[in-house]
CSV table of C-alpha atoms in Angstrom, one decimal:
chain,number,residue,atom,x,y,z
M,351,MET,CA,4.7,4.7,-35.6
M,352,GLU,CA,7.3,6.6,-33.9
M,353,TYR,CA,7.2,9.0,-30.9
M,354,CYS,CA,9.9,11.3,-29.8
M,355,VAL,CA,9.5,12.0,-25.9
M,356,SER,CA,11.5,14.1,-23.6
M,357,SER,CA,10.3,13.4,-20.4
M,358,VAL,CA,9.1,10.8,-18.4
M,359,SER,CA,5.6,12.5,-18.0
M,360,GLU,CA,5.1,11.9,-21.8
M,361,LEU,CA,5.1,8.2,-21.6
M,362,LYS,CA,1.4,8.0,-20.4
M,363,ASP,CA,0.1,9.4,-23.4
M,364,VAL,CA,2.5,7.0,-25.5
M,365,ALA,CA,1.6,3.9,-23.7
M,366,GLN,CA,-2.0,4.2,-24.3
M,367,LYS,CA,-1.5,4.8,-27.9
M,368,ILE,CA,0.7,1.7,-28.0
M,369,LEU,CA,-2.2,-0.5,-26.2
M,370,ASN,CA,-4.5,1.0,-28.8
M,371,PHE,CA,-2.2,0.0,-31.8
M,372,ALA,CA,-1.8,-3.4,-30.5
M,373,GLU,CA,-5.4,-4.2,-30.4
M,374,ARG,CA,-5.7,-7.8,-29.7
M,375,GLU,CA,-1.8,-8.3,-29.6
M,376,ARG,CA,-0.7,-9.7,-26.2
M,377,VAL,CA,3.2,-10.3,-26.6
M,378,PHE,CA,5.5,-7.2,-26.6
M,379,LEU,CA,9.1,-6.9,-27.1
M,380,PHE,CA,11.2,-4.5,-26.1
M,381,PHE,CA,14.6,-3.3,-27.7
M,382,GLY,CA,17.1,-0.9,-26.1
M,383,GLU,CA,20.5,-0.6,-24.6
M,384,MET,CA,20.9,-0.8,-20.7
M,385,GLY,CA,19.4,2.7,-19.6
M,386,ALA,CA,17.2,3.1,-22.3
M,387,GLY,CA,14.3,3.0,-20.1
M,388,LYS,CA,12.8,-0.3,-21.3
M,389,THR,CA,11.6,-1.1,-17.5
M,390,THR,CA,10.7,2.7,-17.1
M,391,PHE,CA,8.4,2.4,-20.0
M,392,ILE,CA,6.8,-1.1,-19.1
M,393,LYS,CA,5.8,0.5,-15.6
M,394,GLU,CA,3.8,3.1,-17.7
M,395,LEU,CA,2.3,0.4,-19.7
M,396,CYS,CA,1.2,-1.5,-16.6
M,397,SER,CA,-0.2,1.7,-14.7
M,398,THR,CA,-2.4,2.2,-18.1
M,399,LEU,CA,-3.5,-1.4,-17.7
M,400,GLY,CA,-4.5,-0.6,-14.2
M,401,VAL,CA,-1.6,-2.6,-12.5
M,402,SER,CA,-1.9,-1.6,-8.8
M,403,ASP,CA,1.3,-3.7,-7.7
M,404,ILE,CA,4.7,-2.0,-7.6
M,405,THR,CA,6.1,-2.8,-11.1
M,406,SER,CA,9.8,-3.6,-10.5
M,407,SER,CA,12.5,-4.9,-12.8
M,408,PRO,CA,12.7,-8.7,-13.2
M,409,THR,CA,16.3,-8.8,-14.0
M,410,PHE,CA,16.8,-11.2,-11.2
M,411,SER,CA,13.6,-12.9,-10.8
M,412,ILE,CA,13.1,-13.2,-14.9
M,413,VAL,CA,9.8,-12.9,-14.5
M,414,ASN,CA,7.7,-10.6,-12.3
M,415,GLU,CA,3.7,-11.1,-12.4
M,416,TYR,CA,1.2,-8.2,-11.9
M,417,ASN,CA,-2.3,-8.3,-11.0
M,418,SER,CA,-4.3,-5.9,-13.3
M,419,GLN,CA,-8.0,-5.4,-14.1
M,420,GLN,CA,-7.8,-7.5,-17.0
M,421,GLY,CA,-6.0,-10.5,-15.4
M,422,PRO,CA,-2.2,-11.3,-15.0
M,423,VAL,CA,0.3,-9.3,-16.7
M,424,TYR,CA,3.6,-11.0,-17.1
M,425,HIS,CA,7.0,-8.8,-17.2
M,426,PHE,CA,10.1,-10.8,-18.5
M,427,ASP,CA,13.7,-10.1,-18.7
M,428,PHE,CA,15.7,-12.8,-20.2
M,429,TYR,CA,19.4,-10.9,-19.8
M,430,ARG,CA,20.4,-13.5,-17.3
M,431,LEU,CA,19.8,-16.4,-19.7
M,432,LYS,CA,22.7,-18.1,-20.9
M,433,ASN,CA,21.0,-20.2,-23.4
M,434,GLU,CA,17.3,-20.9,-24.7
M,435,SER,CA,16.7,-24.1,-23.1
M,436,GLU,CA,16.9,-22.1,-20.1
M,437,ALA,CA,13.6,-20.6,-20.8
M,438,LEU,CA,12.1,-23.8,-21.9
M,439,ASP,CA,13.0,-25.0,-18.4
M,440,LEU,CA,11.0,-22.0,-17.1
M,441,GLY,CA,7.8,-23.1,-18.9
M,442,TYR,CA,7.8,-20.1,-21.2
M,443,GLU,CA,4.9,-21.3,-23.5
M,444,ASP,CA,2.6,-21.3,-20.2
M,445,TYR,CA,3.1,-17.6,-20.2
M,446,PHE,CA,3.4,-16.6,-23.8
M,447,TYR,CA,0.5,-18.5,-25.0
M,448,SER,CA,-1.8,-17.5,-21.7
M,449,GLY,CA,-3.8,-14.9,-23.4
M,450,ASN,CA,-2.3,-12.3,-21.0
M,451,PHE,CA,-0.2,-9.3,-21.6
M,452,CYS,CA,3.8,-10.3,-21.8
M,453,PHE,CA,6.1,-7.5,-21.8
M,454,ILE,CA,9.7,-9.1,-22.8
M,455,GLU,CA,13.1,-7.6,-22.2
M,456,TRP,CA,16.0,-8.9,-24.0
M,457,SER,CA,13.9,-11.4,-26.3
M,458,GLU,CA,17.3,-11.3,-28.2
M,459,LYS,CA,18.3,-14.1,-26.0
M,460,ILE,CA,15.5,-16.5,-27.1
M,461,PRO,CA,15.3,-15.5,-30.9
M,462,ASN,CA,13.5,-19.5,-31.5
M,463,LEU,CA,11.1,-19.3,-28.8
M,464,LEU,CA,9.3,-16.2,-29.8
M,465,PRO,CA,5.5,-16.3,-30.6
M,466,PRO,CA,5.0,-15.9,-34.6
M,467,GLN,CA,3.0,-12.5,-34.0
M,468,SER,CA,4.0,-9.4,-31.6
M,469,ILE,CA,4.7,-5.9,-31.1
M,470,THR,CA,8.0,-4.7,-31.1
M,471,VAL,CA,8.8,-1.7,-29.3
M,472,LYS,CA,12.5,-0.2,-29.7
M,473,ILE,CA,13.8,2.5,-27.5
M,474,GLU,CA,16.6,4.4,-29.0
M,475,VAL,CA,18.5,7.1,-26.7
M,476,VAL,CA,18.7,10.3,-28.6
M,477,ASN,CA,20.7,12.3,-25.8
M,478,ASP,CA,20.5,11.9,-21.9
M,479,ASP,CA,16.8,13.3,-21.9
M,480,GLN,CA,15.3,12.3,-25.3
M,481,ARG,CA,14.3,8.4,-26.5
M,482,LEU,CA,12.8,7.4,-29.8
M,483,ILE,CA,10.1,5.0,-29.4
M,484,MET,CA,9.5,3.1,-32.4
M,485,VAL,CA,6.8,0.6,-32.5
M,486,ASN,CA,5.8,-2.1,-35.3
M,487,LYS,CA,3.7,-5.1,-35.5
M,488,LYS,CA,5.3,-8.4,-36.5
A,624,MET,CA,20.0,-26.4,12.7
A,625,LEU,CA,21.4,-29.8,12.0
A,626,SER,CA,21.9,-29.5,8.1
A,627,ASN,CA,21.5,-26.8,5.6
A,628,ILE,CA,22.4,-27.8,2.2
A,629,ILE,CA,22.7,-25.8,-0.8
A,630,ALA,CA,22.8,-27.3,-4.2
A,631,THR,CA,26.6,-27.2,-5.4
A,632,GLN,CA,29.0,-29.1,-7.7
A,633,ALA,CA,29.9,-31.4,-4.9
A,634,VAL,CA,26.5,-32.5,-3.7
A,635,HIS,CA,25.4,-33.1,-7.4
A,636,GLN,CA,28.6,-35.2,-8.3
A,637,LYS,CA,27.7,-37.8,-5.6
A,638,TYR,CA,24.8,-38.5,-7.8
A,639,GLY,CA,26.3,-38.0,-11.3
A,640,GLY,CA,25.3,-35.2,-13.4
A,641,VAL,CA,26.2,-31.4,-13.5
A,642,VAL,CA,24.2,-28.3,-12.2
A,643,PRO,CA,22.2,-26.2,-14.6
A,644,GLU,CA,22.0,-22.7,-13.4
A,645,LEU,CA,18.9,-21.7,-13.2
A,646,ALA,CA,15.2,-22.8,-13.6
A,647,SER,CA,12.9,-25.4,-12.7
A,648,ARG,CA,14.5,-28.2,-14.2
A,649,ALA,CA,17.6,-27.5,-12.2
A,650,HIS,CA,15.2,-27.9,-9.1
A,651,GLN,CA,13.9,-31.2,-10.2
A,652,GLN,CA,17.3,-32.7,-10.8
A,653,HIS,CA,18.6,-31.2,-7.2
A,654,ILE,CA,15.9,-31.9,-4.7
A,655,ILE,CA,16.1,-35.6,-4.0
A,656,PRO,CA,20.1,-35.3,-3.7
A,657,VAL,CA,19.8,-32.3,-1.5
A,658,VAL,CA,17.0,-33.5,0.5
A,659,GLU,CA,19.0,-36.9,0.9
A,660,ASP,CA,22.3,-35.0,1.6
A,661,ALA,CA,20.3,-32.7,4.5
A,662,ILE,CA,19.1,-36.2,6.4
A,663,ILE,CA,22.5,-37.9,6.0
A,664,SER,CA,24.6,-34.6,7.3
A,665,ALA,CA,21.9,-34.0,10.1
A,666,LYS,CA,22.4,-37.7,11.1
A,667,ILE,CA,18.9,-38.9,11.3
A,668,SER,CA,16.4,-40.9,9.3
A,669,LYS,CA,13.5,-39.9,7.6
A,670,LYS,CA,11.2,-41.4,10.4
A,671,ASP,CA,12.6,-38.5,12.7
A,672,ILE,CA,11.2,-35.7,10.7
A,673,ASP,CA,8.0,-34.3,12.3
A,674,ALA,CA,6.8,-31.9,9.8
A,675,VAL,CA,8.0,-30.4,6.4
A,676,ALA,CA,8.3,-26.9,5.7
A,677,PHE,CA,8.5,-25.6,2.0
A,678,THR,CA,8.6,-21.9,0.2
A,679,ARG,CA,5.3,-21.3,-1.1
A,680,GLY,CA,6.2,-18.0,-2.7
A,681,PRO,CA,7.1,-15.5,-3.9
A,682,GLY,CA,9.3,-16.7,-6.8
A,683,LEU,CA,9.7,-18.4,-10.1
A,684,LEU,CA,6.5,-20.4,-10.5
A,685,GLY,CA,8.0,-23.5,-12.0
A,686,ALA,CA,10.8,-23.8,-9.3
A,687,LEU,CA,8.2,-23.2,-6.7
A,688,LEU,CA,5.9,-26.0,-8.1
A,689,VAL,CA,9.0,-28.4,-7.8
A,690,GLY,CA,9.4,-27.5,-4.2
A,691,THR,CA,5.8,-27.4,-3.5
A,692,SER,CA,5.2,-31.0,-4.9
A,693,PHE,CA,8.1,-32.8,-3.3
A,694,ALA,CA,7.0,-31.4,0.1
A,695,LYS,CA,3.3,-32.3,-0.4
A,696,SER,CA,4.5,-35.8,-1.4
A,697,PHE,CA,6.9,-36.3,1.5
A,698,ALA,CA,4.3,-35.2,4.1
A,699,PHE,CA,1.6,-37.1,2.5
A,700,ALA,CA,4.0,-40.2,2.6
A,701,ARG,CA,5.0,-39.7,5.9
A,702,ASN,CA,1.9,-38.5,7.2
A,703,ILE,CA,3.0,-35.5,8.8
A,704,PRO,CA,2.0,-31.7,8.9
A,705,LEU,CA,2.9,-29.3,6.0
A,706,ILE,CA,4.2,-25.7,6.6
A,707,ASP,CA,4.0,-23.1,3.7
A,708,VAL,CA,6.6,-20.5,4.2
A,709,ASN,CA,7.2,-16.8,2.8
A,710,HIS,CA,10.3,-16.5,1.4
A,711,MET,CA,10.8,-12.9,2.2
A,712,GLN,CA,9.4,-13.7,5.8
A,713,ALA,CA,12.1,-16.5,6.0
A,714,HIS,CA,14.8,-14.0,5.2
A,715,ILE,CA,14.0,-12.2,8.2
A,716,LEU,CA,13.4,-15.0,10.2
A,717,ALA,CA,17.0,-16.2,9.4
A,718,HIS,CA,17.8,-14.0,12.5
A,719,PHE,CA,16.1,-16.7,15.1
A,720,ILE,CA,18.3,-19.5,13.9
A,721,PRO,CA,20.6,-20.1,17.1
A,722,PRO,CA,24.2,-20.8,16.6
A,723,ALA,CA,25.2,-24.5,15.9
A,724,ASN,CA,27.7,-24.2,19.0
A,725,PRO,CA,26.2,-21.6,21.6
A,726,LEU,CA,29.3,-22.0,23.9
A,727,GLU,CA,31.5,-20.3,21.0
A,728,GLN,CA,29.0,-17.6,20.7
A,729,PRO,CA,27.5,-16.6,24.2
A,730,GLU,CA,26.8,-13.0,23.1
A,731,TRP,CA,24.6,-14.3,20.3
A,732,ALA,CA,21.1,-13.1,20.6
A,733,ALA,CA,17.8,-13.0,18.4
A,734,PRO,CA,16.2,-9.5,17.8
A,735,GLU,CA,13.6,-8.1,20.1
A,736,PHE,CA,10.2,-7.3,18.9
A,737,PRO,CA,9.6,-4.8,17.3
A,738,PHE,CA,12.4,-4.4,15.0
A,739,LEU,CA,13.0,-3.2,11.3
A,740,CYS,CA,14.5,-5.3,9.0
A,741,LEU,CA,16.2,-4.1,5.6
A,742,THR,CA,16.3,-7.0,3.2
A,743,VAL,CA,18.3,-6.6,0.5
A,744,SER,CA,18.7,-8.7,-2.4
A,745,GLY,CA,19.2,-9.3,-6.2
A,746,GLY,CA,15.5,-9.1,-6.6
A,747,HIS,CA,14.3,-7.4,-3.6
A,748,THR,CA,14.9,-4.0,-1.3
A,749,GLN,CA,12.2,-3.8,1.5
A,750,ILE,CA,12.1,-2.2,5.0
A,751,VAL,CA,10.0,-4.4,7.0
A,752,LEU,CA,8.3,-3.5,10.5
A,753,VAL,CA,8.7,-6.8,12.3
A,754,LYS,CA,6.2,-6.7,15.5
A,755,ASP,CA,6.1,-10.7,15.9
A,756,TYR,CA,7.4,-13.8,13.9
A,757,PHE,CA,4.7,-13.4,11.4
A,758,ASP,CA,3.2,-10.1,11.9
A,759,MET,CA,5.2,-8.0,9.4
A,760,GLU,CA,4.6,-5.3,7.3
A,761,ILE,CA,6.7,-3.8,4.3
A,762,VAL,CA,7.0,-0.1,5.1
A,763,GLY,CA,9.3,0.8,2.2
A,764,GLN,CA,10.4,-1.0,-1.0
A,765,THR,CA,12.1,-0.2,-4.3
A,766,MET,CA,10.1,1.3,-7.1
A,767,ASP,CA,12.2,0.1,-9.8
A,768,ASP,CA,15.6,-1.9,-9.6
A,769,ALA,CA,16.6,-3.8,-6.4
A,770,ALA,CA,19.8,-2.8,-4.6
A,771,GLY,CA,21.6,-6.1,-5.6
A,772,GLU,CA,20.7,-5.2,-9.1
A,773,ALA,CA,22.3,-1.9,-8.8
A,774,PHE,CA,25.2,-3.9,-7.7
A,775,ASP,CA,25.2,-6.1,-10.7
A,776,LYS,CA,24.4,-3.7,-13.1
A,777,THR,CA,27.3,-1.5,-12.2
A,778,ALA,CA,29.4,-4.2,-12.5
A,779,LYS,CA,28.3,-4.9,-16.2
A,780,ILE,CA,28.9,-1.4,-17.1
A,781,LEU,CA,32.3,-1.6,-15.5
A,782,GLY,CA,33.0,-4.7,-17.4
A,783,LEU,CA,33.1,-7.1,-14.6
A,784,PRO,CA,31.4,-10.6,-14.8
A,785,TYR,CA,28.1,-11.2,-13.4
A,786,PRO,CA,27.1,-11.4,-10.6
A,787,GLY,CA,29.2,-8.5,-9.9
A,788,GLY,CA,28.5,-7.3,-6.5
A,789,PRO,CA,30.8,-9.2,-4.7
A,790,LEU,CA,33.6,-8.0,-7.0
A,791,ILE,CA,32.3,-4.2,-6.3
A,792,ASP,CA,32.6,-4.9,-2.8
A,793,LYS,CA,36.3,-6.3,-3.1
A,794,TYR,CA,37.6,-3.3,-5.3
A,795,ALA,CA,35.8,-0.7,-2.9
A,796,LYS,CA,38.0,-1.8,-0.3
A,797,GLU,CA,41.0,-0.3,-1.9
A,798,GLY,CA,39.3,2.7,-3.2
A,799,ASN,CA,38.2,6.3,-2.1
A,800,PRO,CA,34.3,6.5,-1.6
A,801,GLN,CA,34.6,10.3,-2.1
A,802,ALA,CA,36.6,10.4,-5.3
A,803,PHE,CA,33.2,10.4,-7.4
A,804,GLN,CA,29.7,11.9,-6.7
A,805,PHE,CA,26.7,10.0,-7.9
A,806,PRO,CA,23.2,11.5,-7.3
A,807,GLU,CA,20.9,10.3,-4.4
A,808,PRO,CA,17.2,9.7,-5.7
A,809,GLN,CA,14.8,12.3,-4.1
A,810,ILE,CA,12.0,9.5,-3.7
A,811,PRO,CA,9.3,10.4,-0.7
A,812,GLY,CA,8.8,8.5,2.3
A,813,LEU,CA,10.5,5.1,3.0
A,814,ASP,CA,10.6,4.0,-0.8
A,815,PHE,CA,13.8,3.3,-2.9
A,816,SER,CA,14.6,3.8,-6.6
A,817,PHE,CA,18.0,2.4,-7.9
A,818,SER,CA,17.1,2.9,-11.7
A,819,GLY,CA,18.1,6.5,-12.2
A,820,LEU,CA,21.7,5.7,-10.3
A,821,LYS,CA,22.3,3.0,-12.8
A,822,THR,CA,21.6,5.4,-15.6
A,823,SER,CA,23.8,8.2,-14.0
A,824,ILE,CA,26.6,5.8,-13.9
A,825,LEU,CA,26.2,4.3,-17.5
A,826,TYR,CA,26.5,8.2,-18.6
A,827,PHE,CA,29.2,8.9,-16.2
A,828,VAL,CA,31.4,6.0,-17.3
A,829,ARG,CA,30.7,6.8,-21.2
A,830,ASP,CA,31.7,10.4,-20.7
A,831,LYS,CA,34.8,9.8,-18.7
A,832,LYS,CA,35.9,7.1,-21.3
A,833,LYS,CA,35.6,9.7,-24.0
A,834,GLU,CA,38.1,11.9,-22.3
A,835,ASP,CA,40.4,8.9,-21.4
A,836,PRO,CA,40.0,5.2,-23.2
A,837,ASP,CA,42.0,3.6,-19.8
A,838,PHE,CA,39.8,5.6,-17.4
A,839,LEU,CA,37.9,2.4,-15.9
A,840,GLU,CA,41.2,0.4,-16.0
A,841,LYS,CA,42.9,3.3,-13.9
A,842,ASN,CA,39.9,4.3,-11.4
A,843,MET,CA,38.4,0.9,-10.8
A,844,ALA,CA,39.0,0.8,-7.1
A,845,ASP,CA,37.6,4.5,-6.7
A,846,ILE,CA,34.6,4.1,-9.0
A,847,CYS,CA,33.7,0.7,-7.2
A,848,ALA,CA,34.1,2.7,-3.7
A,849,SER,CA,31.8,5.7,-4.6
A,850,VAL,CA,29.2,3.5,-6.4
A,851,GLN,CA,29.0,1.4,-3.3
A,852,SER,CA,29.1,4.3,-0.9
A,853,ARG,CA,26.2,5.9,-2.7
A,854,ILE,CA,24.1,2.8,-2.6
A,855,ILE,CA,24.8,2.3,1.1
A,856,THR,CA,23.9,5.8,1.7
A,857,ILE,CA,20.4,5.5,0.1
A,858,LEU,CA,19.6,2.4,2.0
A,859,LEU,CA,20.7,3.5,5.3
A,860,ALA,CA,19.0,7.1,4.8
A,861,LYS,CA,15.6,5.3,4.7
A,862,VAL,CA,16.5,3.0,7.6
A,863,LYS,CA,17.3,6.1,9.8
A,864,ARG,CA,14.2,7.6,8.5
A,865,ALA,CA,11.9,4.4,9.3
A,866,ALA,CA,13.7,4.1,12.7
A,867,LYS,CA,12.8,7.5,13.8
A,868,GLU,CA,9.4,7.2,12.1
A,869,PHE,CA,8.4,3.9,13.9
A,870,ARG,CA,10.7,4.6,17.2
A,871,VAL,CA,12.3,1.2,16.8
A,872,ASN,CA,16.2,1.0,17.5
A,873,ASN,CA,16.5,-2.8,17.0
A,874,ILE,CA,17.7,-3.0,13.3
A,875,ALA,CA,18.2,-6.0,11.2
A,876,ILE,CA,19.6,-6.6,8.0
A,877,ALA,CA,18.8,-9.8,5.6
A,878,GLY,CA,19.2,-11.0,2.1
A,879,GLY,CA,22.1,-11.7,-0.2
A,880,VAL,CA,23.3,-7.9,-0.2
A,881,SER,CA,23.5,-7.8,3.3
A,882,ALA,CA,26.8,-10.1,2.9
A,883,ASN,CA,28.2,-6.8,1.5
A,884,SER,CA,31.3,-5.9,3.7
A,885,GLY,CA,30.9,-2.1,3.1
A,886,LEU,CA,27.1,-2.2,4.0
A,887,ARG,CA,27.9,-4.1,7.3
A,888,GLY,CA,30.5,-1.6,8.5
A,889,ALA,CA,28.4,1.5,7.6
A,890,LEU,CA,25.3,-0.1,9.5
A,891,GLN,CA,27.6,-0.8,12.4
A,892,ASP,CA,28.8,2.9,12.3
A,893,MET,CA,25.5,4.3,12.0
A,894,ALA,CA,24.2,1.9,14.8
A,895,GLY,CA,26.7,3.6,17.3
A,896,LYS,CA,25.8,7.1,16.4
A,897,GLN,CA,22.2,6.5,16.7
A,898,ASN,CA,22.3,4.2,19.7
A,899,TRP,CA,20.8,1.2,17.5
A,900,LYS,CA,20.9,-2.5,18.4
A,901,VAL,CA,21.9,-4.0,15.1
A,902,PHE,CA,21.7,-7.6,13.8
A,903,ILE,CA,23.6,-9.0,11.2
A,904,PRO,CA,23.0,-12.5,10.0
A,905,PRO,CA,25.9,-15.2,9.6
A,906,PHE,CA,27.1,-15.1,5.7
A,907,GLN,CA,25.6,-18.7,5.5
A,908,TYR,CA,22.0,-17.3,6.1
A,909,CYS,CA,22.1,-14.3,4.2
A,910,THR,CA,21.7,-15.5,0.7
A,911,ASP,CA,18.9,-18.0,-0.2
A,912,ASN,CA,19.0,-21.0,1.9
A,913,ALA,CA,17.2,-24.1,3.3
A,914,GLY,CA,17.9,-22.9,7.2
A,915,MET,CA,15.9,-20.0,6.7
A,916,ILE,CA,12.7,-21.9,5.6
A,917,ALA,CA,13.1,-24.4,8.5
A,918,ILE,CA,13.3,-21.8,11.0
A,919,ALA,CA,10.2,-19.9,9.9
A,920,GLY,CA,8.4,-23.6,9.6
A,921,TYR,CA,9.5,-24.1,13.1
A,922,HIS,CA,7.8,-21.1,14.4
A,923,LYS,CA,4.8,-22.0,12.6
A,924,PHE,CA,5.0,-25.4,13.9
A,925,LEU,CA,4.7,-24.2,17.3
A,926,LYS,CA,1.7,-22.2,16.4
A,927,GLY,CA,0.4,-25.5,14.8
A,928,ASP,CA,0.0,-23.4,11.7
A,929,PHE,CA,-0.1,-26.1,8.9
A,930,VAL,CA,-1.7,-26.1,5.5
A,931,GLY,CA,-3.4,-29.1,3.4
A,932,GLN,CA,-2.7,-31.0,0.3
A,933,ASP,CA,-4.5,-28.3,-1.7
A,934,VAL,CA,-1.9,-25.7,-1.0
A,935,ALA,CA,-0.7,-24.1,-4.5
A,936,PRO,CA,2.4,-22.1,-4.7
A,937,LEU,CA,2.2,-18.3,-5.6
A,938,ALA,CA,4.7,-16.4,-7.6
A,939,ARG,CA,3.4,-13.4,-6.1
A,940,MET,CA,2.8,-13.4,-2.3
A,941,VAL,CA,2.1,-11.0,0.3
A,942,PHE,CA,3.0,-10.9,3.9
């Protein structure tokens, strides 16, 4: 699936469509360069899931946990990880296999620890205002 | 404050091994050497300890579990009270740590209630109205990136190593803060946003590099000064607004970014104009440290506010 969005206000609709497409999948991997809008889009997904907490960037904290009507939502950013063993130390399995939503930025840092099935969301910068969002099931 | 130990290579070498940078295993490897070192440096013995305070949250759950379990075991073994501390409250309460040698700092004073505290770090940006030691209210916070993250991500865009905040501060001292203009986000109320600033810096650098491949090298100091100045004006504009709204003129800063010399200077300048009394903690109590947990624990101890052995850490924790 592909969506071309030219304003933040269009993300709400795309978020709902992606959650429908995902069906029972709970692990979502996000790809895109810095400034592409990964965190912004995850904010929209969280709000669609009924997260009432403020959804902020987990670059520093590595993982943020939010409350939603459907249980906890985990938001990761592995950007700061130097190697995969740091994810092991963090107890990643407890999160990934919890059955709760996991939104993961910079999963490139932990290629061998990712669950076999996931939804991949690629955000490509078309120009300063436009983004191409590509969604696949893996 | 008898001792305030941070896990470093030096502490760890005494017990063998190297320091892992992140994660809970690092906490497991550090906790015993660090506590041991804290007791020795304080020139006390375990028997002298009247209570144990620990960080209950917010933070990385694995790391919190290590501290919580250790504190519980210590309190249980010694049969002393156990005190849970909120990490974000502790950052603010660091202002109440008296100087080690009061004679050297006769002008030292803790903030008077009520005061406003701007807590800025890699993971947090909050304005907190502090009415009493444990009566605090977050009146403004970031909707996306933290201020510290804005520094670190700018550093990344500029090709500086992580964490880049201190380097930006260093370059900024040599640069012209008016050289380049970056947008100020229009966020209502007392909340913050730094994500748009990051993107505008990214596009600015990309466009300038197209015109001149050596743009960064030639303008590093001016770019750092301009970015730092923008981050600071965003922060202080909201502090000023909060001060008016709550009619408070005792203003404090806390958290790792409060070590930034530009922010310290700008806050002092604004204080002069606004007739504020400002409180800036010593560097060692700005970044994460055990001393701030201890002072928070001390004030809870005075109130007799203890927790039982059934306490669990909280990755998310509100005031």
